[in-house]
JSON list of C-alpha atoms in Angstrom, two decimals:
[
{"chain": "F", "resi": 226, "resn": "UNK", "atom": "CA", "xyz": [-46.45, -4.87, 28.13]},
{"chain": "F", "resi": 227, "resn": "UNK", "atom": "CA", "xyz": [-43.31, -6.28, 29.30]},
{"chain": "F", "resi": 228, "resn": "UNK", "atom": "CA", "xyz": [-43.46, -10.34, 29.25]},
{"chain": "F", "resi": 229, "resn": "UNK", "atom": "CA", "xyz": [-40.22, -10.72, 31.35]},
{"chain": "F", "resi": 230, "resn": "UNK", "atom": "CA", "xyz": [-40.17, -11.51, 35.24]},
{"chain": "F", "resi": 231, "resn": "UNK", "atom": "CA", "xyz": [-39.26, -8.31, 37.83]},
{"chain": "F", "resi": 232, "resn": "UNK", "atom": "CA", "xyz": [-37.05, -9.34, 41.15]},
{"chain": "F", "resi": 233, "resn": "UNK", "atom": "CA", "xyz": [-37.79, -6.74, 43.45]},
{"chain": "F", "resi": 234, "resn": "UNK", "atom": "CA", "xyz": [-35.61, -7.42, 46.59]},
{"chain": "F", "resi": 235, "resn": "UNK", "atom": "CA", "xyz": [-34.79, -5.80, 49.88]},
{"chain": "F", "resi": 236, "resn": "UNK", "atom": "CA", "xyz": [-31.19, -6.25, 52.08]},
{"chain": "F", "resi": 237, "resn": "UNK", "atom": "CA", "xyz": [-30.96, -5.53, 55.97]},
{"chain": "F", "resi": 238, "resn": "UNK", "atom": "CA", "xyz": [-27.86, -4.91, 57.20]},
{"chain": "F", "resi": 239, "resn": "UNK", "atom": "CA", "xyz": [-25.89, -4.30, 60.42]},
{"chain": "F", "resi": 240, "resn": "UNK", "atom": "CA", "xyz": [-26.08, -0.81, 61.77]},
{"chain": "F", "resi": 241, "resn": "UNK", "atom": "CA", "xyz": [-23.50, 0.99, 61.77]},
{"chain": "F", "resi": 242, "resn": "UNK", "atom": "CA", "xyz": [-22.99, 3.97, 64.71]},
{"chain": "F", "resi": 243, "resn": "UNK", "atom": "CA", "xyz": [-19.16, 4.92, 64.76]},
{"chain": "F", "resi": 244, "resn": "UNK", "atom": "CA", "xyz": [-16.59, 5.99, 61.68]},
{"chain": "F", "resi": 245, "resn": "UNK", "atom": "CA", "xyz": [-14.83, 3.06, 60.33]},
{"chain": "F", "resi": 246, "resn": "UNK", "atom": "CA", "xyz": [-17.48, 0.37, 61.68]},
{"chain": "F", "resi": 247, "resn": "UNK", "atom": "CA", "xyz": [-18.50, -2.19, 58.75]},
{"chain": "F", "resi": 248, "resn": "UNK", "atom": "CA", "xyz": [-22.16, -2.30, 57.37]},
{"chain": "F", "resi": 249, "resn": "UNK", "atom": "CA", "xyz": [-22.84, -6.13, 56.45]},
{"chain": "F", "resi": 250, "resn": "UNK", "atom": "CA", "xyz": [-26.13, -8.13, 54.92]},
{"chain": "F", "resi": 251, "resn": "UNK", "atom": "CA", "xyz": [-27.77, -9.53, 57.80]},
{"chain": "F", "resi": 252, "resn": "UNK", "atom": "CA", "xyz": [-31.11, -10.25, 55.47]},
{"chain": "F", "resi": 253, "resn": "UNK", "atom": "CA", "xyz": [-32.24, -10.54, 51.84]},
{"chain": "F", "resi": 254, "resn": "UNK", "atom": "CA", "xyz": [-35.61, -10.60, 51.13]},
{"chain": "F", "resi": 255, "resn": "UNK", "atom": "CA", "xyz": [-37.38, -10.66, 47.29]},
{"chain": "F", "resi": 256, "resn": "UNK", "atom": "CA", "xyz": [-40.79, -10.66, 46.06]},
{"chain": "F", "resi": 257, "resn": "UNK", "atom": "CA", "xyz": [-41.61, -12.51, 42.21]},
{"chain": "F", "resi": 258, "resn": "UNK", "atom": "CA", "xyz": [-43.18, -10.29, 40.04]},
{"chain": "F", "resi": 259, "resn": "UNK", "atom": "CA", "xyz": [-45.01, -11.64, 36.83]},
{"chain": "F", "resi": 260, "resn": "UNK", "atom": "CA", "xyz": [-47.65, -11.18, 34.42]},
{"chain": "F", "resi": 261, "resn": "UNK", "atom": "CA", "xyz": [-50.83, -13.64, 34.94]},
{"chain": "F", "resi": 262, "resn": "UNK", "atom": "CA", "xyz": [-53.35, -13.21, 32.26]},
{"chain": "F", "resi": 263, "resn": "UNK", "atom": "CA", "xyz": [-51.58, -9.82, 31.61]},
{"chain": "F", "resi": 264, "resn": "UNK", "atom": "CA", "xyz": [-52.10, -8.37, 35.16]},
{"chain": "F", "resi": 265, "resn": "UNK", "atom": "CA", "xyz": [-49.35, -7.69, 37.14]},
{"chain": "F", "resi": 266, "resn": "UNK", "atom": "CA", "xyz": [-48.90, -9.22, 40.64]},
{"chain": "F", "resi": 267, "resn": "UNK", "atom": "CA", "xyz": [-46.73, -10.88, 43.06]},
{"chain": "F", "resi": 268, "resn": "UNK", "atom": "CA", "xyz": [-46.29, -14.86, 42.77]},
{"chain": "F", "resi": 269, "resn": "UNK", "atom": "CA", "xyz": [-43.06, -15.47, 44.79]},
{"chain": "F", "resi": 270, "resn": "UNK", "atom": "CA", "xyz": [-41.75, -14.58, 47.37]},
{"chain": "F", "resi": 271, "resn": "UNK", "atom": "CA", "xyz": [-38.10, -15.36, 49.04]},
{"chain": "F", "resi": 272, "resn": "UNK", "atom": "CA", "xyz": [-36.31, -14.65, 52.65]},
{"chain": "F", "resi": 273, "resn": "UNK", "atom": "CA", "xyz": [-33.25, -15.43, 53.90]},
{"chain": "F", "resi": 274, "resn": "UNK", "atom": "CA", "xyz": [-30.87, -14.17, 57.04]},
{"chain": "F", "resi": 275, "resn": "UNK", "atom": "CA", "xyz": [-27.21, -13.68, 56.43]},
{"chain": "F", "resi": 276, "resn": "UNK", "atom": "CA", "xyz": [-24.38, -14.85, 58.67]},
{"chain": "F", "resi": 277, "resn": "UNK", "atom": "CA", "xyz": [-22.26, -11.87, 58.90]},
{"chain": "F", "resi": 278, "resn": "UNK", "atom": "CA", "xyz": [-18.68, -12.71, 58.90]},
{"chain": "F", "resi": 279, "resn": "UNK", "atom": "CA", "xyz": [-16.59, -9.44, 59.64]},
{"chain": "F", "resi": 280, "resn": "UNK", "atom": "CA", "xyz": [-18.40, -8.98, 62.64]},
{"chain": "F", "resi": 281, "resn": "UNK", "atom": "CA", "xyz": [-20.46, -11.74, 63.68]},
{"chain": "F", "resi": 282, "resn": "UNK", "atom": "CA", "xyz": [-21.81, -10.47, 66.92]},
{"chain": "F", "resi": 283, "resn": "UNK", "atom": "CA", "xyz": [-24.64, -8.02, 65.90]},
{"chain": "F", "resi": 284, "resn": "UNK", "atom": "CA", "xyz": [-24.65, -5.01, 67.96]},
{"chain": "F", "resi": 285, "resn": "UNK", "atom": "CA", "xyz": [-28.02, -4.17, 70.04]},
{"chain": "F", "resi": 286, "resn": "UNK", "atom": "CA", "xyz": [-28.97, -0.83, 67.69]},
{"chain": "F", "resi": 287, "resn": "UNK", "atom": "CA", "xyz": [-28.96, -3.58, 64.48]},
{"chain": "F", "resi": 288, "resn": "UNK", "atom": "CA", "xyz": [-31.65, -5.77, 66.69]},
{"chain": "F", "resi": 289, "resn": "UNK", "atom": "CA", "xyz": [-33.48, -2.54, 67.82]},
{"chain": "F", "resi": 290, "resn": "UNK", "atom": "CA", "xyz": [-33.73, -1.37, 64.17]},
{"chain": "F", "resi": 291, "resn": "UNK", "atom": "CA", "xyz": [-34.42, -4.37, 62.14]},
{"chain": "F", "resi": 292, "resn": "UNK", "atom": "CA", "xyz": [-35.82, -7.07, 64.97]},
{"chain": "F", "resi": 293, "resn": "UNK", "atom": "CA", "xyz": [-33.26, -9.70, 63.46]},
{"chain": "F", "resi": 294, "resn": "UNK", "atom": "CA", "xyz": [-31.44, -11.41, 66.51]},
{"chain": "F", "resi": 295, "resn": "UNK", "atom": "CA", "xyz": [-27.94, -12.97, 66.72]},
{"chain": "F", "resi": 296, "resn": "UNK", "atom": "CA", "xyz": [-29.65, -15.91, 67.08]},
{"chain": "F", "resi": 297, "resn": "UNK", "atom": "CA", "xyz": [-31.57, -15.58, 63.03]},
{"chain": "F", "resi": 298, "resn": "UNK", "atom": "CA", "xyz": [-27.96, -15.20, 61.81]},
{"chain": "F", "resi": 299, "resn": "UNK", "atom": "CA", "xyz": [-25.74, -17.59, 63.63]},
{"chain": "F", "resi": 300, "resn": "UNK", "atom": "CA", "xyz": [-28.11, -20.36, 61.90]},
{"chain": "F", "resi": 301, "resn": "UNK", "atom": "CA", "xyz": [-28.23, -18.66, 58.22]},
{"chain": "F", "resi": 302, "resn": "UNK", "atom": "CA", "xyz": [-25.55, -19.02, 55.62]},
{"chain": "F", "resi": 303, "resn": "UNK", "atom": "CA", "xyz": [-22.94, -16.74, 54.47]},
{"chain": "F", "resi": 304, "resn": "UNK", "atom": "CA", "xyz": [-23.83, -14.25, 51.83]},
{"chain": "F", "resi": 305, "resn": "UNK", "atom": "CA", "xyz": [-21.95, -16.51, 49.09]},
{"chain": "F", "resi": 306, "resn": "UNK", "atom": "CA", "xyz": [-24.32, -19.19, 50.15]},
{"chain": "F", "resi": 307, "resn": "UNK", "atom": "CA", "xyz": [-27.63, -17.38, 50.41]},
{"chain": "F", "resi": 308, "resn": "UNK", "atom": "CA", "xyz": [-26.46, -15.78, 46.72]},
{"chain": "F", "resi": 309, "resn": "UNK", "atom": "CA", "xyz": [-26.44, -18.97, 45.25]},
{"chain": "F", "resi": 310, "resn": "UNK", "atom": "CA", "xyz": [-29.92, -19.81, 46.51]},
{"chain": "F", "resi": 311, "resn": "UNK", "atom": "CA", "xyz": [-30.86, -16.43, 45.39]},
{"chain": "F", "resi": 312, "resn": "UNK", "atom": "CA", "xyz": [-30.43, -16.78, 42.04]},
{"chain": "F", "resi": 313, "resn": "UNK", "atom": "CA", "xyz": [-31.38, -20.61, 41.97]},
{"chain": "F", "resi": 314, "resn": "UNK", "atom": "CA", "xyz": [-34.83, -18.90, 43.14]},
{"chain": "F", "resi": 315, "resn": "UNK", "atom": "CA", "xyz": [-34.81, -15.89, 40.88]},
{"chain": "F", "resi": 316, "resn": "UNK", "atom": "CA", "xyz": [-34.69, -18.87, 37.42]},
{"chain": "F", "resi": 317, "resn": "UNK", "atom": "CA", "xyz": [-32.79, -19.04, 34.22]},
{"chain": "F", "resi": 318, "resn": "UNK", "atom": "CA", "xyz": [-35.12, -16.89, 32.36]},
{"chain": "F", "resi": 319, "resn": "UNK", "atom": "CA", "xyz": [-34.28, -12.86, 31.22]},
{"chain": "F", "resi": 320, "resn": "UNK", "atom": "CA", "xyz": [-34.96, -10.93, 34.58]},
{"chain": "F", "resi": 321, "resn": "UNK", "atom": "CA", "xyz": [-35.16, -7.08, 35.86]},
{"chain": "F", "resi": 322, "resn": "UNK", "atom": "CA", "xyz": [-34.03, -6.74, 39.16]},
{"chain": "F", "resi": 323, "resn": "UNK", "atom": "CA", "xyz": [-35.26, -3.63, 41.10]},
{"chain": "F", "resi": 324, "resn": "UNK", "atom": "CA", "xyz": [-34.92, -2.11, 44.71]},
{"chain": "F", "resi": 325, "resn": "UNK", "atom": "CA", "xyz": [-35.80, 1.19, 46.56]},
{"chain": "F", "resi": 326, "resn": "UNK", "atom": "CA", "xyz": [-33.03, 3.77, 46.17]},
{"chain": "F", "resi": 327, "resn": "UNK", "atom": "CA", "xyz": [-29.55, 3.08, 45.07]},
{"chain": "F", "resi": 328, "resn": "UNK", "atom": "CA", "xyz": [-28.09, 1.71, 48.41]},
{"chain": "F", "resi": 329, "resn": "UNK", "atom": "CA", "xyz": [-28.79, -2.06, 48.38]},
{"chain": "F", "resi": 330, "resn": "UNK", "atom": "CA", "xyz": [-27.62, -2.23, 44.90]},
{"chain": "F", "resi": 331, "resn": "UNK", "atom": "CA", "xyz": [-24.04, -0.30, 46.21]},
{"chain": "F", "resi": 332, "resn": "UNK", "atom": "CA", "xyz": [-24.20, -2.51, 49.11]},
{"chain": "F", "resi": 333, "resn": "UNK", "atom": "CA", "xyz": [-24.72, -5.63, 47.41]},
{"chain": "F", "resi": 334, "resn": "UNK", "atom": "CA", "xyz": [-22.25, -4.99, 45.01]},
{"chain": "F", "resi": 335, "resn": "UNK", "atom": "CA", "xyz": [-19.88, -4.11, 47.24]},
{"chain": "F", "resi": 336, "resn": "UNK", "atom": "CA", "xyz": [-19.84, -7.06, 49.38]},
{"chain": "F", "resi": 337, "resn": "UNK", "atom": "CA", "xyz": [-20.23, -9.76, 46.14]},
{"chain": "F", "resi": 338, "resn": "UNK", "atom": "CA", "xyz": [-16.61, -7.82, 45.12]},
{"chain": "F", "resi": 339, "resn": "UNK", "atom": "CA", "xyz": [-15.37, -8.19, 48.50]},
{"chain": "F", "resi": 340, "resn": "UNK", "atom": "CA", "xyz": [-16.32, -11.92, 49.12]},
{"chain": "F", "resi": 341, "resn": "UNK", "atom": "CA", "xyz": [-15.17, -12.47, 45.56]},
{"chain": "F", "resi": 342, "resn": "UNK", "atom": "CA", "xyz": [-19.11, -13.22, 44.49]},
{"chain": "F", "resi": 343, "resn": "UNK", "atom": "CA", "xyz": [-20.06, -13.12, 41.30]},
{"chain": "F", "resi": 344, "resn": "UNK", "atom": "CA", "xyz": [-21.70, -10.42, 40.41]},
{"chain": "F", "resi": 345, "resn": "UNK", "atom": "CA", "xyz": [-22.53, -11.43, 36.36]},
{"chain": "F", "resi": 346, "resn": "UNK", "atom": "CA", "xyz": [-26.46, -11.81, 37.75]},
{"chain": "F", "resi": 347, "resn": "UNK", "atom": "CA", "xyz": [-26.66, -8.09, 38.89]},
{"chain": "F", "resi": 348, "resn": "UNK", "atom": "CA", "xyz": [-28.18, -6.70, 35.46]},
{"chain": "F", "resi": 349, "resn": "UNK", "atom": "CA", "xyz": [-30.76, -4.88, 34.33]},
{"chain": "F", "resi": 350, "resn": "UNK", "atom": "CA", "xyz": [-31.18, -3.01, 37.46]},
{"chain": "F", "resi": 351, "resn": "UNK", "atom": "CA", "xyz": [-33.56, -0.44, 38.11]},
{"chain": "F", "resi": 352, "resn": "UNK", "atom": "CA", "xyz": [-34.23, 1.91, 40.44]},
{"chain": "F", "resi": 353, "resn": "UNK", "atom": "CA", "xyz": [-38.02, 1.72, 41.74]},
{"chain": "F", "resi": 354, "resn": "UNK", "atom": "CA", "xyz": [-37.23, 5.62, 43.74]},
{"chain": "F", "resi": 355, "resn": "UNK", "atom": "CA", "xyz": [-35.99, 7.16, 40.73]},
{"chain": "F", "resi": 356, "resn": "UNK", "atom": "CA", "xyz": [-38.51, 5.78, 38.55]},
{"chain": "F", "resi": 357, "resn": "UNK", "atom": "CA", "xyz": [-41.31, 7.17, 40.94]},
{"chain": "F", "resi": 358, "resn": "UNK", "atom": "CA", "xyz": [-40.02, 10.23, 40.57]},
{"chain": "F", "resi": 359, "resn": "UNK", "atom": "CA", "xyz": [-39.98, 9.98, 36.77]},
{"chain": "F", "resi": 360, "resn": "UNK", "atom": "CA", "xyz": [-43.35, 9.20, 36.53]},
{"chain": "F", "resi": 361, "resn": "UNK", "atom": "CA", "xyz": [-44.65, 12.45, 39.26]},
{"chain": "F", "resi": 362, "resn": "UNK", "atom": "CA", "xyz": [-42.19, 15.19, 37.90]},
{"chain": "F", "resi": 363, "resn": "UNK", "atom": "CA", "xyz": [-40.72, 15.27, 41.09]},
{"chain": "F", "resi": 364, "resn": "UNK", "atom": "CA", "xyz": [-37.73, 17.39, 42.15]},
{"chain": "F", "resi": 365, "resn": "UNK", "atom": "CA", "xyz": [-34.53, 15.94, 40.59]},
{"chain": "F", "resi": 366, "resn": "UNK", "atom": "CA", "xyz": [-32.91, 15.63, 43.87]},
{"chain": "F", "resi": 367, "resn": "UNK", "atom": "CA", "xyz": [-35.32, 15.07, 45.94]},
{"chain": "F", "resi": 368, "resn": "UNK", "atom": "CA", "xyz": [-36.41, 11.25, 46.08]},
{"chain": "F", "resi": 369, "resn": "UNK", "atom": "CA", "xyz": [-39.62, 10.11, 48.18]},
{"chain": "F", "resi": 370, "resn": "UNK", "atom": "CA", "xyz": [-39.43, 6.84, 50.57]},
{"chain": "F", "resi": 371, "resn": "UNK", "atom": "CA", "xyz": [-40.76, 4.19, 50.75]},
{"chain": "F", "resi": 372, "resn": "UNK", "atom": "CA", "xyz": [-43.39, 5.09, 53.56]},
{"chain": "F", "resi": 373, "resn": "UNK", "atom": "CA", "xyz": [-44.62, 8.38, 51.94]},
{"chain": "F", "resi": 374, "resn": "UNK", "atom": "CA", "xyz": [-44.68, 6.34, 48.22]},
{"chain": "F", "resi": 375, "resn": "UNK", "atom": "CA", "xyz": [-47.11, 3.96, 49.86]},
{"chain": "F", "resi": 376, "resn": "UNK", "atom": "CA", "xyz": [-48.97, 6.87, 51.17]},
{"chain": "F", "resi": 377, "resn": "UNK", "atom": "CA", "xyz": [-48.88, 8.69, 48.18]},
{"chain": "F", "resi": 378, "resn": "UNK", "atom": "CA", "xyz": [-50.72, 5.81, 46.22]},
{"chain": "F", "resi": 379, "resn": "UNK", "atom": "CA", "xyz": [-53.14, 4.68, 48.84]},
{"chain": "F", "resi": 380, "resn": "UNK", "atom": "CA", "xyz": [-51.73, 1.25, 49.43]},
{"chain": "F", "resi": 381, "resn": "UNK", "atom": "CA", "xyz": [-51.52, -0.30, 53.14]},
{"chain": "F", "resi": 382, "resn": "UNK", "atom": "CA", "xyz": [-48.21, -0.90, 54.40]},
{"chain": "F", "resi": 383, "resn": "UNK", "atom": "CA", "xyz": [-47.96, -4.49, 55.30]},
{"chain": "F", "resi": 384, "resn": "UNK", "atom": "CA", "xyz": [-45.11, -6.16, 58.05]},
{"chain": "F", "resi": 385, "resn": "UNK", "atom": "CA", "xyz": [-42.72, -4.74, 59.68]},
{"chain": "F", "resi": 386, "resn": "UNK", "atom": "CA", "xyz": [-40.18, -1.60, 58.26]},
{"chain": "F", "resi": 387, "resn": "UNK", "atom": "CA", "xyz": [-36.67, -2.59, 58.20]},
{"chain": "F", "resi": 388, "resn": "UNK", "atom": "CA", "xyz": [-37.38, -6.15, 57.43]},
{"chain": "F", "resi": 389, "resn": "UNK", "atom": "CA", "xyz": [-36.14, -7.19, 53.92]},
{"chain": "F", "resi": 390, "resn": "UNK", "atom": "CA", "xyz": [-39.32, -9.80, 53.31]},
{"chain": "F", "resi": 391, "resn": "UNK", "atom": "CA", "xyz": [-42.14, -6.82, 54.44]},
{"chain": "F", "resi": 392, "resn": "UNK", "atom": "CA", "xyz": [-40.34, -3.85, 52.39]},
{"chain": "F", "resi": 393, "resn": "UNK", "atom": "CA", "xyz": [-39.75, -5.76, 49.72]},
{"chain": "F", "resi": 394, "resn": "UNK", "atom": "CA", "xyz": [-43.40, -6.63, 49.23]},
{"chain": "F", "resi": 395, "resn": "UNK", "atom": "CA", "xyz": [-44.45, -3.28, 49.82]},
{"chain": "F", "resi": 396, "resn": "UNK", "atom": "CA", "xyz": [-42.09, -1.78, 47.18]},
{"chain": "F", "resi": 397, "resn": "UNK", "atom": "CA", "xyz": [-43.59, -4.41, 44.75]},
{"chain": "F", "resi": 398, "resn": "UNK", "atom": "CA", "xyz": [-47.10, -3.64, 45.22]},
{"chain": "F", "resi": 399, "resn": "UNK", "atom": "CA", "xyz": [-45.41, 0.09, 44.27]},
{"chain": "F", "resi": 400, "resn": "UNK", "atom": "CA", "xyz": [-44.23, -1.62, 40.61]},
{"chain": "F", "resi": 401, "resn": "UNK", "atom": "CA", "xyz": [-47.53, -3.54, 40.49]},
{"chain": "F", "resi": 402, "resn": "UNK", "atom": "CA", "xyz": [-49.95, -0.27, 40.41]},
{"chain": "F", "resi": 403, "resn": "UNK", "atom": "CA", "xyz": [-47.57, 1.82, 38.39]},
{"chain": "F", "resi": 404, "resn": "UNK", "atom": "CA", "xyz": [-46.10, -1.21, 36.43]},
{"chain": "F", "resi": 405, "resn": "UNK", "atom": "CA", "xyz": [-47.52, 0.36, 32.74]},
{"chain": "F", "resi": 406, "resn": "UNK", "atom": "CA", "xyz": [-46.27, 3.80, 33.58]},
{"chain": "F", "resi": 407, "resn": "UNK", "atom": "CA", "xyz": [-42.92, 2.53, 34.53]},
{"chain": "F", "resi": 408, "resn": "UNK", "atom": "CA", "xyz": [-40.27, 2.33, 31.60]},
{"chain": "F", "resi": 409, "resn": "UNK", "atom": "CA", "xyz": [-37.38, -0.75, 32.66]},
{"chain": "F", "resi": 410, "resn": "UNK", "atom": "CA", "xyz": [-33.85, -0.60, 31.18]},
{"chain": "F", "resi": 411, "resn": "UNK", "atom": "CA", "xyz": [-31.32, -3.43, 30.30]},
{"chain": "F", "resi": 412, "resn": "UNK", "atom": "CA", "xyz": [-28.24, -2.59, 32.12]},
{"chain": "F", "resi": 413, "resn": "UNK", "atom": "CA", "xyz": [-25.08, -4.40, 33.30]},
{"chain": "F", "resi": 414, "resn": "UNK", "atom": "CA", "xyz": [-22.76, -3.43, 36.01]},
{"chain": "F", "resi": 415, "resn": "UNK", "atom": "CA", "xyz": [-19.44, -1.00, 35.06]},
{"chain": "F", "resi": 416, "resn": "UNK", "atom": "CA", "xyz": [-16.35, -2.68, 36.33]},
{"chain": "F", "resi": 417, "resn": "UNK", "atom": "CA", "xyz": [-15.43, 1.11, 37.59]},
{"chain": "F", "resi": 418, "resn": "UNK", "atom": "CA", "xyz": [-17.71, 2.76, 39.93]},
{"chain": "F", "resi": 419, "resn": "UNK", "atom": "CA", "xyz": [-18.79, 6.70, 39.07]},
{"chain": "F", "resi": 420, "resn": "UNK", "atom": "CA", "xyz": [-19.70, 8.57, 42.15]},
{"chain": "F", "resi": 421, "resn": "UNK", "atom": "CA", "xyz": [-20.87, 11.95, 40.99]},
{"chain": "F", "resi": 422, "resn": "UNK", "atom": "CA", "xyz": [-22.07, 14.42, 43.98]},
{"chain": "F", "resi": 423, "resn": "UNK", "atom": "CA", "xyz": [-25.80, 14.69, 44.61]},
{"chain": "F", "resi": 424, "resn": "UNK", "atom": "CA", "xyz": [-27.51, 16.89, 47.02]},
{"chain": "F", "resi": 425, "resn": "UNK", "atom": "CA", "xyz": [-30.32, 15.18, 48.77]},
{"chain": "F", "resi": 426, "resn": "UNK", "atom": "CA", "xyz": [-32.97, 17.90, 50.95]},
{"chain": "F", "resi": 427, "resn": "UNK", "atom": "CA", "xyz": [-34.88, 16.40, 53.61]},
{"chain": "F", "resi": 428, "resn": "UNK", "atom": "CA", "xyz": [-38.39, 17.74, 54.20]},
{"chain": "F", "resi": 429, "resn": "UNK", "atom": "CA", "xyz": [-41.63, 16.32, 55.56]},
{"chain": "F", "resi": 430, "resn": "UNK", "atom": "CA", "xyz": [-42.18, 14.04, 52.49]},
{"chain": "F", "resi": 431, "resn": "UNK", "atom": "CA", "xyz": [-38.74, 13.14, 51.33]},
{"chain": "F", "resi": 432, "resn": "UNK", "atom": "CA", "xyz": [-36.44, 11.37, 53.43]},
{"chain": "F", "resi": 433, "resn": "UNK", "atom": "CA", "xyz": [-32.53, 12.17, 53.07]},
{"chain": "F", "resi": 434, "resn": "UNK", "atom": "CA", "xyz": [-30.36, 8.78, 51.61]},
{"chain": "F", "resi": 435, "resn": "UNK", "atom": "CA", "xyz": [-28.25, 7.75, 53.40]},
{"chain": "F", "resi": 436, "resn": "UNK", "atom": "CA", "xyz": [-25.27, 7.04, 50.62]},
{"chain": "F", "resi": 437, "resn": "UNK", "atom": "CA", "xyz": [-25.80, 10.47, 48.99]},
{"chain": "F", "resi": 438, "resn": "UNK", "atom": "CA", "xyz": [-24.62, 11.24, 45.23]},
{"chain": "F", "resi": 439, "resn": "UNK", "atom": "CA", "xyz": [-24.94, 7.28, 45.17]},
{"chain": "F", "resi": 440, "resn": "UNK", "atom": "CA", "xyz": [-28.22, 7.62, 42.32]},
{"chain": "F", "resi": 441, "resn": "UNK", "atom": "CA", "xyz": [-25.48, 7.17, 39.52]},
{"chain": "F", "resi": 442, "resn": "UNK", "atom": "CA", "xyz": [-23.44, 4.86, 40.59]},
{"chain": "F", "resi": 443, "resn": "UNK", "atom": "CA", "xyz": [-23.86, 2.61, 37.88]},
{"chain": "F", "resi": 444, "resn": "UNK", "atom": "CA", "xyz": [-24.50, 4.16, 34.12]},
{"chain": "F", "resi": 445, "resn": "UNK", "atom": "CA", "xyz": [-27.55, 2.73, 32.42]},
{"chain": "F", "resi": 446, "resn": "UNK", "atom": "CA", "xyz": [-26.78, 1.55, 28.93]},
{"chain": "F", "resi": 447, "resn": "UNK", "atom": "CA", "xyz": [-28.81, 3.59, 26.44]}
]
């Protein structure tokens, strides 16, 4: 069994409506997942808002879809700020950082670049979606969510969706029942990006990503 700890973390960000609007980090949320007396399970948890600083006024779809009001960001710190007590929190020991899909990694990557963030703590990520689908055969393109996962394996969803804290809980109690049949890789980030096409179906128990042919974005070293 693996004897390292597993970040599993969550963004929110700004909704965006119109062509050329800017999606920003609004809210990071992470759940701590370790081995205690071999078994699995959640023993930390962290949340924080982000100030947005493109545009800080957040529109009223972002508040509609997430429940995170202007006034939650105007008193949270910028994302360099909230990184650094991200990774203060995450420890100095090896880690495996995972999320749901590959959009919060593109995200946060994108916006550590663009703030000029380091980004030499994004490693040996893993894809919690993809693995899921490892483990059930399921259609290469096709990737379940979040909502039908949790379905799927019989575990209560617990919070609020679209709330980084909540769905990053959930997704770890997804790691936690499945943790010996996953399979986590040591990875660091590419300093080019590879984009390769992916076609994404929608149907009653997938849902269709939003960044599609994104899955690949980063290669995995062997």
């Amino acid at each position: 069994m693996l004897e390292l700890t597993i970040i599993v973390y969550d963004l929110e960000m700004t909704v965006r409506r119109k062509k050329g609007q800017i999606a920003e980090i609004i809210e990071i949320g992470a759940a701590k997942v370790g081995l205690v007396d071999d078994v699995p399970q959640i023993i930390e948890t962290f949340q924080s808002f982000v100030k947005p600083v493109i545009v800080s006024q957040l529109t009223p779809d972002t508040t509609a879809f997430t429940g995170i009001t202007q006034d939650d960001v105007n008193g949270a710190g910028t994302l360099s700020q909230v990184i650094r007590d991200y990774t203060e929190w995450m420890g100095s020991e090896e880690y495996f950082l995972c999320a749901w899909g590959p959009d919060d990694q593109r995200q946060l990557v994108q916006e550590c670049r663009q703030h000029q963030i380091s980004t030499d703590w994004i490693v040996n990520h893993n894809n919690l979606q993809k693995m899921l689908s490892k483990v059930y055969k399921l259609e290469k393109h096709q990737q379940m969510g979040l909502k039908p996962a949790l379905e799927m394996l019989e575990i209560q969803f617990s919070g609020s969706h679209h709330r980084a804290m909540d769905d990053a809980i959930n997704t770890a109690q997804i790691l936690v029942k499945l943790f010996d049949q996953f399979q986590f890789k040591r990875n660091k980030l590419s300093d080019e990006t590879k984009v390769e096409s992916e076609v994404v179906y929608k149907t009653d128990h997938y849902e269709n990503l939003p960044f599609a042919g994104l899955a690949n974005l980063f290669p995995e070293s062997k």
